[in-house]
Coordinates of C-alpha atoms and ligand atoms in Angstrom, one line a residue:
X1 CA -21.5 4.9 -22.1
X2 CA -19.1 7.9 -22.9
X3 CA -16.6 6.6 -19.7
X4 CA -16.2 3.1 -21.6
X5 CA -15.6 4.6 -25.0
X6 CA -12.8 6.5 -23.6
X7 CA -11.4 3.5 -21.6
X8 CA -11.9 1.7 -24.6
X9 CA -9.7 4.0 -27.0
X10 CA -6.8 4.3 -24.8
X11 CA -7.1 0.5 -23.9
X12 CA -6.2 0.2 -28.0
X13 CA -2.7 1.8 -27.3
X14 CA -2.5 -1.8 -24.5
X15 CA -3.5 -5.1 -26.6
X16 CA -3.5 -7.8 -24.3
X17 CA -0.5 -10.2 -25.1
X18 CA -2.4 -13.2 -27.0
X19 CA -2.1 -16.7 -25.5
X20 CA -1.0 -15.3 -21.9
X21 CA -2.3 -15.8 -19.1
X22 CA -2.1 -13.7 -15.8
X23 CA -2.7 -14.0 -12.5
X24 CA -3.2 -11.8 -10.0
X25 CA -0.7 -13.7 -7.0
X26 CA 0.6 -13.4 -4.0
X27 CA 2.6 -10.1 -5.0
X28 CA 0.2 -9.1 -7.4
X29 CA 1.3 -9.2 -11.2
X30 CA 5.0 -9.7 -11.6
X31 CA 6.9 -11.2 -14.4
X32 CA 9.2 -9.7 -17.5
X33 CA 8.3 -5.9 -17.8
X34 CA 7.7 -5.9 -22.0
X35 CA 4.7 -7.8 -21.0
X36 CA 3.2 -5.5 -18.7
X37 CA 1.8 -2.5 -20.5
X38 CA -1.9 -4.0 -20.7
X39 CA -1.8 -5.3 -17.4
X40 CA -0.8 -1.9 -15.7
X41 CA -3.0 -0.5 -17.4
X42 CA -6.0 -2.8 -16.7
X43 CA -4.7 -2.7 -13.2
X44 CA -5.9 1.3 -13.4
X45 CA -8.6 0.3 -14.2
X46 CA -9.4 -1.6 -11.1
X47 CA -8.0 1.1 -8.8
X48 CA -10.1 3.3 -10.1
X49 CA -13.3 0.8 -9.4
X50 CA -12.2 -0.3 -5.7
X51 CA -11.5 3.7 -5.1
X52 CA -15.1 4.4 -6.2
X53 CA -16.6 1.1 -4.3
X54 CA -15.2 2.7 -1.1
X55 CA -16.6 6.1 -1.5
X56 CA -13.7 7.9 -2.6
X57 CA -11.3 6.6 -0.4
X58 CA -7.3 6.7 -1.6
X59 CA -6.4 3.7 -3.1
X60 CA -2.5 2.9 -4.1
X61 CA -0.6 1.6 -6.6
X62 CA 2.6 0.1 -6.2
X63 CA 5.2 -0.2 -9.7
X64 CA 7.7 -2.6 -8.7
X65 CA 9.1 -6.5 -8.8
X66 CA 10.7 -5.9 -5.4
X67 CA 13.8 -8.5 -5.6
X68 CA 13.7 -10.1 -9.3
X69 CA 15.8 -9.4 -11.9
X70 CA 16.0 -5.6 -13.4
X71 CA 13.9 -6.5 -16.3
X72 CA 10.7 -7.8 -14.4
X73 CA 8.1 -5.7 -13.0
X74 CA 5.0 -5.7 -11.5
X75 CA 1.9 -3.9 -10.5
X76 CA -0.2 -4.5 -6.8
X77 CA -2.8 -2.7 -5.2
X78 CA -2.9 -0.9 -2.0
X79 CA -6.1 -0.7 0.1
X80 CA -6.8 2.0 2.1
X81 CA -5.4 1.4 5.4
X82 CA -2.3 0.7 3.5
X83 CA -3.4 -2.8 3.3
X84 CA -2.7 -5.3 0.6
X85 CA -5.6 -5.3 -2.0
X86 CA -8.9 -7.2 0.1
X87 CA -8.2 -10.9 -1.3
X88 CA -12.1 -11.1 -2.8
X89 CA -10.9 -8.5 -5.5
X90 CA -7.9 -10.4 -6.4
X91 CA -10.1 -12.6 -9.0
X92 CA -11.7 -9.1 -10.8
X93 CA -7.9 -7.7 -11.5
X94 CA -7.0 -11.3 -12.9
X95 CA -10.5 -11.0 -15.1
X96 CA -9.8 -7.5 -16.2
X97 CA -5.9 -8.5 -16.7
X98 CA -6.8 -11.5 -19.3
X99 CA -9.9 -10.1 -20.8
X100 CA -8.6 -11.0 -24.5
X101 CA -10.0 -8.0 -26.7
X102 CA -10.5 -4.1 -25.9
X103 CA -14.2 -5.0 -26.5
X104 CA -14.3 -8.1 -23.7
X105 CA -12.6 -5.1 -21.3
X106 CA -15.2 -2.9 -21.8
X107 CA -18.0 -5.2 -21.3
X108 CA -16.0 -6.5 -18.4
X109 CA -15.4 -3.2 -17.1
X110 CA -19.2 -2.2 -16.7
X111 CA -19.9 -5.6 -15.6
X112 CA -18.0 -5.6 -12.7
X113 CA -19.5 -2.1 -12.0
X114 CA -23.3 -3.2 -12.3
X115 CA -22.2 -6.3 -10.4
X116 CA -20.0 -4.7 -7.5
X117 CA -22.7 -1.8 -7.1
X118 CA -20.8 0.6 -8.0
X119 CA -22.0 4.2 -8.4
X120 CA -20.2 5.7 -11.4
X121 CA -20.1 9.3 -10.4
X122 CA -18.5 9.0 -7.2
X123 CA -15.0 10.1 -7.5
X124 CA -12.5 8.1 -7.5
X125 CA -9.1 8.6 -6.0
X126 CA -5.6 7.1 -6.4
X127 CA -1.6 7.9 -5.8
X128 CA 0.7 5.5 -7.1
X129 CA 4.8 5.2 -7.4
X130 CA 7.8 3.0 -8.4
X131 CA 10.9 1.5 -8.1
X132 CA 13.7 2.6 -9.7
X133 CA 13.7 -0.3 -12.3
X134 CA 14.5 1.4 -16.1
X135 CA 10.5 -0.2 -17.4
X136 CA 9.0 2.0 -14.2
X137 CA 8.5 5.2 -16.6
X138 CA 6.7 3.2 -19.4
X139 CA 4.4 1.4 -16.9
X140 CA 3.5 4.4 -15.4
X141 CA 2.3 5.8 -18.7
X142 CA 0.2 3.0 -19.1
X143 CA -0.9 3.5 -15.6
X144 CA -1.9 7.7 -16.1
X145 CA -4.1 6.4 -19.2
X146 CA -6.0 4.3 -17.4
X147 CA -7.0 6.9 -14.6
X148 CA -7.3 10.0 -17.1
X149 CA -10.2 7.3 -18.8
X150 CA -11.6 6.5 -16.0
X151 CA -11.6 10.5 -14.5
X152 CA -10.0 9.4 -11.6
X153 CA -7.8 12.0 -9.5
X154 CA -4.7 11.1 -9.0
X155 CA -0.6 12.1 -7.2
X156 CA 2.3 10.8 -8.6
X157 CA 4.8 10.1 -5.9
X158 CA 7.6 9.3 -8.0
X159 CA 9.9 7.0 -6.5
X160 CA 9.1 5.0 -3.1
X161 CA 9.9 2.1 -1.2
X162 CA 6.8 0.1 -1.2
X163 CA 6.0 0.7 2.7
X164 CA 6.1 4.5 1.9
X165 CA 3.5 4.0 -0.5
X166 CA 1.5 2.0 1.8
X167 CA 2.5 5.0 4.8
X168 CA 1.3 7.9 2.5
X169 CA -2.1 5.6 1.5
X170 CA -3.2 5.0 5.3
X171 CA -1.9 9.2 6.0
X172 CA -4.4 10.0 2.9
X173 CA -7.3 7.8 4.4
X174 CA -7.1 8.7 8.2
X175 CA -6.6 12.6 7.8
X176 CA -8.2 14.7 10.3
X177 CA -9.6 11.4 12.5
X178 CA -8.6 10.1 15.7
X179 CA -6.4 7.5 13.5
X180 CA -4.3 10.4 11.9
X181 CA -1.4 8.0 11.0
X182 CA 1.6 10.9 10.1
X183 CA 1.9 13.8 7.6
X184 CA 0.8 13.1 4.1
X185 CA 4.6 13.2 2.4
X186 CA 7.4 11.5 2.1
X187 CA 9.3 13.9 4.4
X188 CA 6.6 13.6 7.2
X189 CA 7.8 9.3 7.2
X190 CA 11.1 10.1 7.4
X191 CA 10.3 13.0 10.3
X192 CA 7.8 10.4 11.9
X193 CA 10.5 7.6 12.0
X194 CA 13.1 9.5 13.2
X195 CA 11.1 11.4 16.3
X196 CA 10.1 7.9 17.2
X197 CA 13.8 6.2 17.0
X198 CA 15.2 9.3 19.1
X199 CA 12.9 8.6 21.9
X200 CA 13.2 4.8 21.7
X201 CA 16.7 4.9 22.3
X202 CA 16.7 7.4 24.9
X203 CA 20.3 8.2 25.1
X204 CA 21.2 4.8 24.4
X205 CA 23.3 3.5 22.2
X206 CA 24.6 1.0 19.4
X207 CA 27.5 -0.9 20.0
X208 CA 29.3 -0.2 16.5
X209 CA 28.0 0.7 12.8
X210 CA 26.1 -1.3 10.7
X211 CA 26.7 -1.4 7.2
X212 CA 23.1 -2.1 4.9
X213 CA 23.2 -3.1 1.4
X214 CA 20.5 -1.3 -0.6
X215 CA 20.6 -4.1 -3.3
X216 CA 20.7 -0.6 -5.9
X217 CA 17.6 -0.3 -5.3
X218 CA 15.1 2.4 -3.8
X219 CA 15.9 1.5 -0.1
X220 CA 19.6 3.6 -1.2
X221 CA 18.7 6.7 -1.6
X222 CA 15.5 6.6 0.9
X223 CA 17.8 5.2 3.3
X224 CA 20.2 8.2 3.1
X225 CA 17.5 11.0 3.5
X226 CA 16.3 9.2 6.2
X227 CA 19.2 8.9 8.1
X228 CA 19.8 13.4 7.7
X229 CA 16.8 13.5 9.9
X230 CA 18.3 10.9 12.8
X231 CA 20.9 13.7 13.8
X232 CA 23.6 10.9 14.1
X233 CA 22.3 9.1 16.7
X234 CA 23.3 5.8 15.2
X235 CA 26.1 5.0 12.5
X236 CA 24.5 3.4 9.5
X237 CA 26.9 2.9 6.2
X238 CA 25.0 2.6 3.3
X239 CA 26.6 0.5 0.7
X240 CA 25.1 -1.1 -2.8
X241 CA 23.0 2.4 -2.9
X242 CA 24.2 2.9 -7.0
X243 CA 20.6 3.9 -8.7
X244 CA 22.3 4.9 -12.0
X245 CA 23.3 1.8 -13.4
X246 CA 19.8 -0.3 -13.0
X247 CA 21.9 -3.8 -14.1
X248 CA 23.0 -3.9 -10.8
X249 CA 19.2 -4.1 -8.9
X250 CA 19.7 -6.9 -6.8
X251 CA 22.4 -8.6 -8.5
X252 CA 24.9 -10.5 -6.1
X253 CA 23.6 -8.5 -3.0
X254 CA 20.5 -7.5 -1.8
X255 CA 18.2 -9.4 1.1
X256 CA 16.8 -12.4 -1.6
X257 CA 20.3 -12.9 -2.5
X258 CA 21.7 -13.3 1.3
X259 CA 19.1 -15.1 2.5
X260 CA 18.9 -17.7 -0.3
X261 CA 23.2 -17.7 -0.9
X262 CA 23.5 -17.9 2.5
X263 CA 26.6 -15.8 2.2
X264 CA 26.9 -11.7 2.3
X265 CA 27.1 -10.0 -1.1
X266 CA 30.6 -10.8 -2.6
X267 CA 31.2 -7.0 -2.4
X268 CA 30.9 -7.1 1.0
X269 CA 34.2 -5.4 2.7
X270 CA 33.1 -5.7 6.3
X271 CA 35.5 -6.8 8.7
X272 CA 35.1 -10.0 11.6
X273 CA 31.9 -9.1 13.7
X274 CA 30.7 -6.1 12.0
X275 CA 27.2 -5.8 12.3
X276 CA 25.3 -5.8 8.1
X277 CA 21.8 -5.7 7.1
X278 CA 20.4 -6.1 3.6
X279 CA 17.0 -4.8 2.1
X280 CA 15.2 -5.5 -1.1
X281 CA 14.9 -4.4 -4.0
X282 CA 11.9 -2.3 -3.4
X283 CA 13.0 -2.0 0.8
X284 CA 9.8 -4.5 2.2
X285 CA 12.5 -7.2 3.5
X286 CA 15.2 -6.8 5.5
X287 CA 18.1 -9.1 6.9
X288 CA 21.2 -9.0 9.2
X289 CA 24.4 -10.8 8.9
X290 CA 27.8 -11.0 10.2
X291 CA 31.1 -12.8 9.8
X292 CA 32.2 -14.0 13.4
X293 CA 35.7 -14.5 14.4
X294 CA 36.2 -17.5 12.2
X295 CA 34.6 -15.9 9.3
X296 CA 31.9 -18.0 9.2
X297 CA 28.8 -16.0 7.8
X298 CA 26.3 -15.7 10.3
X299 CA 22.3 -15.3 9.0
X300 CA 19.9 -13.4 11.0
X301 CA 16.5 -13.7 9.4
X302 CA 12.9 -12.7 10.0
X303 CA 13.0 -15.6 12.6
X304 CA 15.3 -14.0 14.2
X305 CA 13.7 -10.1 14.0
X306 CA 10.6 -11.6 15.1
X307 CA 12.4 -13.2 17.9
X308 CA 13.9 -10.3 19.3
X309 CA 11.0 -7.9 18.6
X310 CA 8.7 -10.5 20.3
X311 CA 11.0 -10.8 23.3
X312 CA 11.6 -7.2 23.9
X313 CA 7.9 -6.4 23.3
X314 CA 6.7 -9.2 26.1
X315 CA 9.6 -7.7 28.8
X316 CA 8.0 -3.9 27.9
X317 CA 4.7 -5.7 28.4
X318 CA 5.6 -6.8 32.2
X319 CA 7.9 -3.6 33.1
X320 CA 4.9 -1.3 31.9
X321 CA 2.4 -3.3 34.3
X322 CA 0.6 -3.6 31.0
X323 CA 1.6 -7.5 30.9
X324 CA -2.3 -8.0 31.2
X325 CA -3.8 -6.2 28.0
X326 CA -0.7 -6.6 26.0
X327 CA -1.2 -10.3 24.6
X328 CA 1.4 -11.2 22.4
X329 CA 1.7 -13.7 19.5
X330 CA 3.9 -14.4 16.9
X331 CA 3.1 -15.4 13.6
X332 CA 5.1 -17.8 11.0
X333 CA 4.9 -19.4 8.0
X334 CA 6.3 -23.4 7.7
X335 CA 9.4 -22.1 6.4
X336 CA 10.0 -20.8 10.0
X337 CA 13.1 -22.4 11.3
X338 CA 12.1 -24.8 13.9
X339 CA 14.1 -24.0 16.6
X340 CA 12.9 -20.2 16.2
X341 CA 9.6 -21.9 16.9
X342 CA 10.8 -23.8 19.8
X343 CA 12.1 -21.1 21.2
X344 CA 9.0 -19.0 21.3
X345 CA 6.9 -21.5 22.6
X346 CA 9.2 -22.7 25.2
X347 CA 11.5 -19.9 26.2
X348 CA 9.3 -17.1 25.7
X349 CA 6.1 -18.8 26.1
X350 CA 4.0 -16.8 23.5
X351 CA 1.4 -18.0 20.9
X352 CA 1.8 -18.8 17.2
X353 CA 0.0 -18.9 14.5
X354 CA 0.9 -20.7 11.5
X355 CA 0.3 -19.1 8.0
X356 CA 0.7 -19.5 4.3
X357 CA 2.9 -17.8 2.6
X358 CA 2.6 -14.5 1.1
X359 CA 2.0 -10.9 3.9
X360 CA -1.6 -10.8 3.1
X361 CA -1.9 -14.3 5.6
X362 CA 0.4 -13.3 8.0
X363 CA -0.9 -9.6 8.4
X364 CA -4.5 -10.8 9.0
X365 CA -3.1 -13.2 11.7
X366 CA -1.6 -10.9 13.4
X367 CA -4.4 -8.6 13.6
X368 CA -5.8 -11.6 15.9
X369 CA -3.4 -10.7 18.9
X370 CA -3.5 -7.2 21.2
X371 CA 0.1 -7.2 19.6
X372 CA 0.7 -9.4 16.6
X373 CA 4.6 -10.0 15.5
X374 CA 4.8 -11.5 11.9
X375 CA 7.9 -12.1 10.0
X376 CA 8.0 -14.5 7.1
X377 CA 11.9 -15.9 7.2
X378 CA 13.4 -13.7 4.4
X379 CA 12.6 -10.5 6.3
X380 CA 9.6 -9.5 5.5
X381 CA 7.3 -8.3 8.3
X382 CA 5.9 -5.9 10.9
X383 CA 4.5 -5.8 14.5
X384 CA 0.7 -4.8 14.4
X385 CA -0.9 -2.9 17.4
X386 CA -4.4 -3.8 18.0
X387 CA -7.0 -0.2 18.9
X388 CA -7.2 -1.3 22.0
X389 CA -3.4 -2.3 22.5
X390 CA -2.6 1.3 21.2
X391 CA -5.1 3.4 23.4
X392 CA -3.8 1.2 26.4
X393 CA -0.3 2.2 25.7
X394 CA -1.6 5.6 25.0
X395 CA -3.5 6.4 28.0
X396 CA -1.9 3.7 31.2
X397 CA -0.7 5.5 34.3
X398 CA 2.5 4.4 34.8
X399 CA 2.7 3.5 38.5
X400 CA 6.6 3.9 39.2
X401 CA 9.8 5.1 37.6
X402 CA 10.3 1.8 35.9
X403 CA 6.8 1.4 34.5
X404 CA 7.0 5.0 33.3
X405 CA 10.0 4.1 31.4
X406 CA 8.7 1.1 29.5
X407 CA 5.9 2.5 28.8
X408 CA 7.4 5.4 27.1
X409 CA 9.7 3.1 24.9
X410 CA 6.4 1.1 23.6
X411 CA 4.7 4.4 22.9
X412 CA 7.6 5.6 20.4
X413 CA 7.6 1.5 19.2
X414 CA 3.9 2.1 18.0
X415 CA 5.0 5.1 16.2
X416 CA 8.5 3.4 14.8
X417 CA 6.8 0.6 13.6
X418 CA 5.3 0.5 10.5
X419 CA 2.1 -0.8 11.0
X420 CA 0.8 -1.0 7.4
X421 CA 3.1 -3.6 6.1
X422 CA 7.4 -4.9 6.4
X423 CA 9.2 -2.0 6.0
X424 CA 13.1 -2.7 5.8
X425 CA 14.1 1.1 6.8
X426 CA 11.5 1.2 10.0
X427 CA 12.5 -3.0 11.3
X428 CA 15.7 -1.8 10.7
X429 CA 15.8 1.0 13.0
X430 CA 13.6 -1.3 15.2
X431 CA 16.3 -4.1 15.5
X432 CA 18.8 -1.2 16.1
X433 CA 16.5 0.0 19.3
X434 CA 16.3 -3.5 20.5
X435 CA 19.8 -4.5 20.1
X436 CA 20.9 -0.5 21.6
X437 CA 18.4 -1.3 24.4
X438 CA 19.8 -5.0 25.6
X439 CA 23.5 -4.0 24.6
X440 CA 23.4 -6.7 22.8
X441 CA 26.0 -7.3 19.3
X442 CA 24.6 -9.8 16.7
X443 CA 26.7 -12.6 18.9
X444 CA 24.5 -11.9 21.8
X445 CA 21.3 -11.6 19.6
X446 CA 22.4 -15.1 17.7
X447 CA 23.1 -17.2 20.9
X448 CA 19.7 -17.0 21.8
X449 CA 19.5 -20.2 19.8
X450 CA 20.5 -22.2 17.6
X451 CA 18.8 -22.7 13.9
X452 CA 18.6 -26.1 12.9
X453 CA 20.4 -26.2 9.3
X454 CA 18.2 -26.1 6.2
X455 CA 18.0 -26.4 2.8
X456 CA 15.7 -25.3 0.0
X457 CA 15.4 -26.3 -3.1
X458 CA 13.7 -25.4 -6.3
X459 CA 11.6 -28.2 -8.5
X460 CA 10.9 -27.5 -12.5
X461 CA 7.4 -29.3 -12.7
X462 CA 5.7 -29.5 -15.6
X463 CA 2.4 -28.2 -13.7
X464 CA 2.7 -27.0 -10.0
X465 CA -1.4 -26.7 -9.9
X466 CA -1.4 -30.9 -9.5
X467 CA 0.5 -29.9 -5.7
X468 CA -2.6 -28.5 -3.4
X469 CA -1.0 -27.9 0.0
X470 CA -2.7 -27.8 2.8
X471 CA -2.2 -26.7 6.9
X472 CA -1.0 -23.8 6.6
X473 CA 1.2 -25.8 3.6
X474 CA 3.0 -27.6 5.8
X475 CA 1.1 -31.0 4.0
X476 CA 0.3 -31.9 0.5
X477 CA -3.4 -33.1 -0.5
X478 CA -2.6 -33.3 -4.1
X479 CA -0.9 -35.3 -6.1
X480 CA -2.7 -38.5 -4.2
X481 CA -0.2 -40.3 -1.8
X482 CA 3.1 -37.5 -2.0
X483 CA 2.1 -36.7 1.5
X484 CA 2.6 -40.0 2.5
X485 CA 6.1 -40.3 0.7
X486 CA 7.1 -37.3 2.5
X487 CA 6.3 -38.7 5.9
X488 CA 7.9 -41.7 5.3
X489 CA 11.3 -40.2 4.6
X490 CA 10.8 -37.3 7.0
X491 CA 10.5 -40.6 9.8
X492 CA 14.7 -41.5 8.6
X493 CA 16.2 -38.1 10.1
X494 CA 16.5 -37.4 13.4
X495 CA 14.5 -33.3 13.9
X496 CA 13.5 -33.8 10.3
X497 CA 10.5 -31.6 8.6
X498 CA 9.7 -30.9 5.4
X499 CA 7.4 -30.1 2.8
X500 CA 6.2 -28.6 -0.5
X501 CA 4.6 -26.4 -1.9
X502 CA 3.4 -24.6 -5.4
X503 CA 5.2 -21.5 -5.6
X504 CA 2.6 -18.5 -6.0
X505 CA 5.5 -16.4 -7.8
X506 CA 7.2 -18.8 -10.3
X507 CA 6.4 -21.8 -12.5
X508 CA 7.9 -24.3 -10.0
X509 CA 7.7 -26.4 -6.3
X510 CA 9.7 -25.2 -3.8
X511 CA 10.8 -27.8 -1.3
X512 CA 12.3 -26.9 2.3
X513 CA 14.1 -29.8 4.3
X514 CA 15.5 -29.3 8.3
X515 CA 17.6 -32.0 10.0
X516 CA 19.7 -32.4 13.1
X517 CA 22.7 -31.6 10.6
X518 CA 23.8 -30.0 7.6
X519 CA 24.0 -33.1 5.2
X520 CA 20.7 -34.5 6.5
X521 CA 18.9 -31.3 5.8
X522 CA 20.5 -31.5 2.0
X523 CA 20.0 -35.4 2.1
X524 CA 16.2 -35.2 2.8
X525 CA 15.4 -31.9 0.9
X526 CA 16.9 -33.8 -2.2
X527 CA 14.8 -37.4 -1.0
X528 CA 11.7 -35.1 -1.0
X529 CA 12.4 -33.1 -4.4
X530 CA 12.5 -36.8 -6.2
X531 CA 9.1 -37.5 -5.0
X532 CA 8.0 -34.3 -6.4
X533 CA 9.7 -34.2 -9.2
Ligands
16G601 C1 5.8 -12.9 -2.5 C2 5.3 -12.5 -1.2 C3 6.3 -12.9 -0.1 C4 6.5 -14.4 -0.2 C5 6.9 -14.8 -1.6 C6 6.8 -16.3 -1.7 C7 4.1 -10.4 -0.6 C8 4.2 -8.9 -0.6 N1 5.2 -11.0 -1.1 O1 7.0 -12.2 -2.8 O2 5.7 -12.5 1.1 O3 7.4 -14.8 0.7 O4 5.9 -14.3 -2.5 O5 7.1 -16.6 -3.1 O6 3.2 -11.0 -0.1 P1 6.8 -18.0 -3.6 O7 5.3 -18.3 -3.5 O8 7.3 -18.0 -5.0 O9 7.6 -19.0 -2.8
ZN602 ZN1 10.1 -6.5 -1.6

């Protein structure tokens, strides 16, 4: 077949590295970018197969290790709602990945398409970009050889956040139907984003700047175009924004970094108060922070974003009249603080649904709800309309002043919002509406309540496939009896949980402990690590 001997000579210039093994995961391939080449490559190769499986529809590809060290990478798919990559195709990019010669590829290759059903000689379709890690150029060169092979057409969008990528994918896919989702360009997100911020805040306004910390990544330079199309509106001082010197991606700053530290970035020269956010390194995650009065660093996490968002969105519900169709829910994972979870059963008396980790869970929950919050705790997550949410929204006849007014901040929320996945730049200008909107500063926004202290910790294991976790992971059925250990010492702390779980990104088992206080939480994440270890 002429098609296979060309993927077949350009997969030559890619051996597969012997004796490794990949796996597709939760955020697709990602590990030390000199191992890469083949994979990227192979992962062409699949984007060019799903395109043609779905009739010629977009498909993305993303080039980035979001917040790991400069020299990973990694490589994930983007279906074409700007989805993450449908989970039953996960298994034919790991097959592809670790087929070990050019030869098993090819086979593999026109295996897949006899067994998928795929018709050869419809076109395929695909636009990819990167981060602004230094490996990005070669990985794209192994990415163009694939789709030249595989005659698939193709846009190179250069450098993106990941969320563009997904924006520009679901623009591509809905063009010219009732689901339009924006112009098909980088300029028509920002343009989108900031026509929806001006009419959210409607004359409102912050109280103060806030400073974010690009982690040297993408979000910096994204960040600033975006913020020339908000005509000043808001005050946002973009710090850690340096592109130039790739050493410094996400390297003692960035949204990983605060979140895990618990601490701002040590360059951090923000004064008592002063509101600071931090994105990724490839601007899917945001977090806020601040020092209060006593300097003690404050954290506000996804917990807290979904918190507010959740609250806000349920008051809009009632002002609009619109309390009826509009049923909310929230969705966490089990490293959700538990008194964020208290708080939204009890105070705001909304749903949740429990998840595993990794979007891909949390996304498809939310799609369950008329409006679906998810957050996972380090900041990454989104607010998902349902159709019939939107065209209620769209179309309601507001009944008086007040229900005219809600209804016309939700309508610019649908648009703010990106709905295709977390998208630091768009929650942040959310979280900036909210707060603007409740003349709230991050004091106001943390007293809602308390988090219970926590701790996690990281466990070397010599294989984390012996630790099956099951309940949304909040339990271990594997190895035999752990579970019961855990139970046993969870029973000593007073508001103690915990529990482990494989790690779907690293060799390792991550344990998360909360207590009553700080020296429980570390005293019982350390009891539970033992049992692990
Ligand atoms: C990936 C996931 C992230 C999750 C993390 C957990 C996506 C896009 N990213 O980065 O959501 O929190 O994995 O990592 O799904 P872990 O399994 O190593 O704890
Ligand atoms: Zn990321």
């Amino acid at each position: 077949m002429a098609s296979t001997d060309k993927i077949l000579e350009a997969s030559a210039k890619y051996p597969k590295p012997a004796e490794r093994q990949f796996q597709y995961g939760t955020a697709g391939f990602r590990m030390k970018a000199n191992l890469l080449n083949s994979v990227v490559y192979r992962v062409g190769l699949l984007a060019a197969l799903r395109s043609k499986k779905l009739n010629g529809q977009t498909i993305g590809v993303m080039i980035t290790a979001s917040h790991n060290p400069p020299e990973d990478n990694g490589v994930k798919l983007v279906d074409p709602m700007g989805e993450m990559l449908e989970a039953s195709w996960e298994q034919y990019a790991t097959q592809l990945a670790n087929a070990e010669s050019d030869d098993a590829l090819g086979k593999l290759y026109n295996k897949l398409l006899a067994d998928l059903k795929i018709k050869e000689d419809v076109p395929a379709r695909v636009i990819y970009a990167r981060d602004t890690r230094a490996s990005g150029a070669t990985l794209v060169t192994c990415l163009k050889d694939a789709l030249d092979a595989t005659g698939t057409e193709y846009t190179d969008y250069g450098y993106l956040t990941t969320p563009q990528l997904h924006y520009l994918v679901r623009c591509i896919n809905t063009k010219d139907t009732q689901y339009a989702y924006g112009d098909i360009s980088e300029k028509g997100y920002y343009e989108k984003l900031a026509a929806a911020f001006k009419l959210a805040m409607k004359g409102k306004t912050t109280k103060g700047a806030v400073t974010v910390d690009c982690a040297n990544g993408v979000g910096g330079p994204k960040l600033h175009e975006l913020v020339k199309h908000l005509d000043g509106i808001i005050d946002i001082k973009i710090v850690n924004d340096d592109v130039l010197k790739p050493e410094t991606l996400n390297s003692q700053c960035g949204a990983d970094f605060v979140k895990t530290q618990q601490r701002a970035p040590p360059s951090s020269k923000v004064g008592p108060n002063d509101r600071c956010a931090s994105l990724d390194g490839d601007a899917d995650r945001i977090i806020f922070y601040f020092a209060d009065k006593d300097n003690t660093f404050r954290l506000l996490d996804g917990d807290r974003i979904a918190t507010l968002a959740a609250s806000f969105l349920a008051d809009l519900g009632r002002q609009s009249g619109l309390a009826e169709q509009l049923k909310i829910g929230v969705v966490q994972t089990a490293y959700a603080n538990g008194a964020s979870t208290q708080y939204i059963e009890k105070s705001l008396q909304l749903p949740i649904i429990c998840t595993n980790t990794g979007v891909k869970y949390l996304h498809h929950a939310a799609a369950r709800f008329d409006i679906g919050v998810y957050f996972e705790a380090n900041g990454h997550g989104t607010v998902l309309f349902s159709p019939a949410a939107l065209k209620a929204i769209a179309t309601y006849d507001p009944k008086s002043p007040a229900q005219k007014a809600a209804l016309e901040t939700l309508q610019a929320l649908t648009e703010l919002i990106n709905q295709t996945v977390g998208d630091a730049l768009s929650d942040l200008l959310l979280v900036e509406a909210i707060l603007a909107h409740k003349g709230w500063t991050c004091q106001e926004w943390l007293l809602t309540y308390t988090d219970l202290p926590n701790r996690l910790v990281k466990v070397e294991v010599p294989d984390r496939n012996m630790f099956q976790a099951v309940d949304a992971e909040r339990k271990l059925a594997k190895p035999d009896g752990a579970q019961k250990e855990i139970d046993r010492e969870v029973g000593k702390f007073s508001m103690g949980r915990s529990f482990a779980r494989a790690s779907g990104t690293e060799d390792a088992v991550r344990v998360y402990a909360e207590a009553a206080t700080r020296t429980e939480a570390d005293g019982l994440a350390n009891q539970v690590a033992n049992i692990v270890r």
